[in-house]
CSV table of C-alpha atoms in Angstrom, one decimal:
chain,number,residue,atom,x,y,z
A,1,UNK,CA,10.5,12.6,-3.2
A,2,UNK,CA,12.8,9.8,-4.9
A,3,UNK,CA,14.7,9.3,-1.6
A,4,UNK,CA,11.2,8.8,-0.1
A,5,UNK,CA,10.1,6.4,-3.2
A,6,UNK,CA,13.5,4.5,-3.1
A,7,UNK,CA,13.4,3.9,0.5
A,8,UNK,CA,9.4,2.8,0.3
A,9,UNK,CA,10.3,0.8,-2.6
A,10,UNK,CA,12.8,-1.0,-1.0
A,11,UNK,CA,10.7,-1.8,2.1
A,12,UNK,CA,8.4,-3.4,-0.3
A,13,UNK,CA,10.1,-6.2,-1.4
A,14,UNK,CA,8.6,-8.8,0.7
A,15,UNK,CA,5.2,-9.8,0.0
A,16,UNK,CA,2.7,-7.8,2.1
A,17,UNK,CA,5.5,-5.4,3.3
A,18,UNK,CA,4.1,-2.7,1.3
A,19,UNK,CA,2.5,-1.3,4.3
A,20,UNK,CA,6.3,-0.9,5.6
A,21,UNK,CA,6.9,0.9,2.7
A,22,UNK,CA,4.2,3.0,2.5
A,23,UNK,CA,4.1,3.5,6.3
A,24,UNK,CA,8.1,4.8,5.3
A,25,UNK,CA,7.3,7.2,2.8
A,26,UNK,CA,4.7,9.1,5.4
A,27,UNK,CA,7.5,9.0,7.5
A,28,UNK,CA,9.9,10.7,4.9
A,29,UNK,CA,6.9,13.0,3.6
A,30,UNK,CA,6.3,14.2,7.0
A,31,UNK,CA,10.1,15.1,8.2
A,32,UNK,CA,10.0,17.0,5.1
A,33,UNK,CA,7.2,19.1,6.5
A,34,UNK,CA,4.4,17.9,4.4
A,35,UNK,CA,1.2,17.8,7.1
A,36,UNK,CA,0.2,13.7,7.8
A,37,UNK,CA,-3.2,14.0,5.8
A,38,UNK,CA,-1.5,15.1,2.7
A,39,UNK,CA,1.3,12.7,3.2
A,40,UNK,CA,-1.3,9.7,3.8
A,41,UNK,CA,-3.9,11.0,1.0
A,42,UNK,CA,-0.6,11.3,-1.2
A,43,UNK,CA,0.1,7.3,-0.7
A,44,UNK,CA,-3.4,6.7,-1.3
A,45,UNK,CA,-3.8,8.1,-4.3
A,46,UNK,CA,-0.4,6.7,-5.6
A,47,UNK,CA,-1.5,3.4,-4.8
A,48,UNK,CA,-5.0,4.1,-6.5
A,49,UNK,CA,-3.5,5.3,-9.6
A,50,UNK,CA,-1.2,2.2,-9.9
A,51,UNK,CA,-4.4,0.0,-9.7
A,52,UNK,CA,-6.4,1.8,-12.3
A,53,UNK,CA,-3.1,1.6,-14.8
A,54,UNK,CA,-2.9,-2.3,-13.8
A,55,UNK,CA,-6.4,-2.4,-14.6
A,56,UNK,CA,-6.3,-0.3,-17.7
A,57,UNK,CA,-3.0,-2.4,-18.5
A,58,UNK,CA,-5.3,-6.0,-18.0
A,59,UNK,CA,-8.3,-4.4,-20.1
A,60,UNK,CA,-5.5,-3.6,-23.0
A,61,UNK,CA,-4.4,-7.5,-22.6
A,62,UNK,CA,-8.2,-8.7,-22.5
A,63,UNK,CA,-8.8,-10.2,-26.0
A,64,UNK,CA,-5.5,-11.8,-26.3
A,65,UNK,CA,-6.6,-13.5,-22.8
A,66,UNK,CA,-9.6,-14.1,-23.2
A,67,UNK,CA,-8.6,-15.5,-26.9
A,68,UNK,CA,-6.1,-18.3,-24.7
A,69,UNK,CA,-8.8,-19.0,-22.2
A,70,UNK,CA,-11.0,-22.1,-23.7
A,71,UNK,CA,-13.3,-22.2,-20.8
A,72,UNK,CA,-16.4,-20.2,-21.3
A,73,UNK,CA,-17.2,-19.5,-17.5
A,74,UNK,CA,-13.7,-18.1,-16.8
A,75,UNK,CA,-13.8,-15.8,-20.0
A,76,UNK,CA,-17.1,-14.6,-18.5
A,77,UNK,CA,-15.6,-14.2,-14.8
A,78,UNK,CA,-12.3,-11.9,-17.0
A,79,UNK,CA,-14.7,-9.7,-18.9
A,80,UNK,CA,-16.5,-9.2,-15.9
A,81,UNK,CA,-13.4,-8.0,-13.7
A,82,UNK,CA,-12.5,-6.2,-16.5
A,83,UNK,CA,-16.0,-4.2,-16.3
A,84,UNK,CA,-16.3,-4.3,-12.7
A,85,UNK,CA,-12.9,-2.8,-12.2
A,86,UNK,CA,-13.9,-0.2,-15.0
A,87,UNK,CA,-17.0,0.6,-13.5
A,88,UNK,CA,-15.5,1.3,-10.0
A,89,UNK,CA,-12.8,3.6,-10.9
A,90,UNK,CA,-15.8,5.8,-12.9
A,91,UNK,CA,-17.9,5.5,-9.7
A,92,UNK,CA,-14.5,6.7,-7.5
A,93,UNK,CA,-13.6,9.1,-10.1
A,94,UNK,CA,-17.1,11.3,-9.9
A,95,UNK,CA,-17.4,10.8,-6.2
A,96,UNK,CA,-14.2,12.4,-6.3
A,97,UNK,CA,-14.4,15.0,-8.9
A,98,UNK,CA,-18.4,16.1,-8.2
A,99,UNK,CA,-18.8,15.0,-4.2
A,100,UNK,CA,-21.5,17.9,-4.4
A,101,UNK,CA,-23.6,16.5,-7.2
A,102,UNK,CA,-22.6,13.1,-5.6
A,103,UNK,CA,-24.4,14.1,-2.2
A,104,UNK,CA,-27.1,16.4,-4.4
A,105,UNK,CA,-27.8,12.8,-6.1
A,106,UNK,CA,-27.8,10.5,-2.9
A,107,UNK,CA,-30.4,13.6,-0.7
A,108,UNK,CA,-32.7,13.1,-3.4
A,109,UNK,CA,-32.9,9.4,-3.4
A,110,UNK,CA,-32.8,9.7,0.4
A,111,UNK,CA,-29.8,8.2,0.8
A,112,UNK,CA,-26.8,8.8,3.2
A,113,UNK,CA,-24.1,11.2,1.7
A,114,UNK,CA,-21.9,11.7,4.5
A,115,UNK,CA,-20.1,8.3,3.8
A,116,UNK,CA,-19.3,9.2,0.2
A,117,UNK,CA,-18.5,12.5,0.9
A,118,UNK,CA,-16.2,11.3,3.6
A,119,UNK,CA,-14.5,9.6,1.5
A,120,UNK,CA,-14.3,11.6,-1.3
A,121,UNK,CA,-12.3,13.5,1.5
A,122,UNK,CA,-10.1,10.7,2.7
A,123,UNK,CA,-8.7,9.9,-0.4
A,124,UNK,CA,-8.2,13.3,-1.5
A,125,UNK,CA,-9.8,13.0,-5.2
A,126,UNK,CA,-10.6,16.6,-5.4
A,127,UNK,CA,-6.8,17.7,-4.5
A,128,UNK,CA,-5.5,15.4,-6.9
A,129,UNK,CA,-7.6,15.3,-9.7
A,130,UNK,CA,-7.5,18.8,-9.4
A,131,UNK,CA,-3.9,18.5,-10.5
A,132,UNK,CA,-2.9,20.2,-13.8
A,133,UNK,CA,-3.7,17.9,-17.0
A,134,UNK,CA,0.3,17.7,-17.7
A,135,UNK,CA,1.0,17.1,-14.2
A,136,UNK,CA,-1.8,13.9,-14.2
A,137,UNK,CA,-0.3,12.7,-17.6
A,138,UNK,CA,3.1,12.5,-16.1
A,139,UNK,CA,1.8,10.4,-13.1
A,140,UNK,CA,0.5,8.1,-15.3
A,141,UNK,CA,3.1,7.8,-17.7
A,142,UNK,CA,5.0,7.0,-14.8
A,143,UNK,CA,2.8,4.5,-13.4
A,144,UNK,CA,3.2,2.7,-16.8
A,145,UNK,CA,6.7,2.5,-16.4
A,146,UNK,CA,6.6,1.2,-13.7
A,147,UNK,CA,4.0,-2.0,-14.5
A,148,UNK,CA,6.3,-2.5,-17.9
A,149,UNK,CA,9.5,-2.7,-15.3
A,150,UNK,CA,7.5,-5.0,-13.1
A,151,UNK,CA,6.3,-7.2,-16.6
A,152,UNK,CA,9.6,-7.0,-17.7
A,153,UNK,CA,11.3,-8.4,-14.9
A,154,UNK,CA,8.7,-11.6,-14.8
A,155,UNK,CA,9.1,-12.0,-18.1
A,156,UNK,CA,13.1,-11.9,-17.5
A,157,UNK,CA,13.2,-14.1,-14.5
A,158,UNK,CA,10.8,-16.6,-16.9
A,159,UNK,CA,13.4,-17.0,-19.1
A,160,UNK,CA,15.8,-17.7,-17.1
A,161,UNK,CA,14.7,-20.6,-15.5
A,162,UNK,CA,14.1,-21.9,-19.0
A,163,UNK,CA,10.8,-21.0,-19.9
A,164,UNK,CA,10.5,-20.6,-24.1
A,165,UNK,CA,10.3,-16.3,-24.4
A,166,UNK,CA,7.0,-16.3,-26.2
A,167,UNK,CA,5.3,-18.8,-23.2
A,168,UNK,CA,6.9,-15.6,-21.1
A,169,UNK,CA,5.9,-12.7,-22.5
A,170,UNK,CA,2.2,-14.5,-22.6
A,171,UNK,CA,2.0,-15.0,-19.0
């Protein structure tokens, strides 16, 4: 799995190029024996998991941003990515974890539940969610770690083209 992560990881250093590495890691998944969907749904979730800590990471942030943006309108447009992005990940999160109350729900507003419960089963939720709690908090932890390194790094490459440290660690 860390040969596999290093390798993708590497292949993602280019903008856009983390289809490459992604692509790479099914690739390395799969000679290990791990069946394509699991492989696949394993990227996915990965990848959704780093989003929802990004997003958890910007909501953390969101007073002191919205406290250094004077302009009304775009402190309306943060706080509404902020609940937009919260309110998705809730929505994908109980599609995931209840796809049969999901679909009970949709029948009896006569709507069609095969798409949701399709993808409930493309990305996997149920498998992973399913995961034990210490298992999940490791994956997270992780996925912090890695979004510090990533801050860290811009903040680092800031200050070295001259930019004051405070200015830095603000953007």
């Amino acid at each position: 799995a860390l040969q596999a992560t290093l390798e993708g990881m590497f292949f993602s250093l280019t903008f856009v190029s983390f289809l490459g590495g992604d692509a790479l890691r099914v690739w390395r998944l799969r000679q290990a024996g791990i069946s394509l969907i699991r492989a696949s749904s394993g990227i996915v979730f990965d990848r959704l998991s780093g989003i929802a800590v990004s997003h958890v990471m910007f909501l953390v942030s969101l007073p002191w941003l919205l406290a250094a943006t004077p302009d009304p309108l775009a402190r309306i447009a943060l706080a509404g990515l902020g609940a937009a992005g919260l309110a998705a990940f809730l929505v994908a999160f109980w599609v995931g974890r209840y796809p049969d109350r999901t679909a009970s729900l949709l029948k009896a507003m006569r709507l069609d539940y095969r798409v949701v419960s399709g993808m409930a089963d493309s990305l996997a939720f149920r498998r992973h969610i399913a995961l034990s709690c210490s298992l999940v908090a490791r994956m997270i932890l992780l996925s912090v770690l890695s979004v510090v390194c990533s801050m860290l790094i811009f903040v680092t490459l800031l200050v070295s083209m001259d930019v004051e440290p405070w200015t830095a660690l603000e953007c």
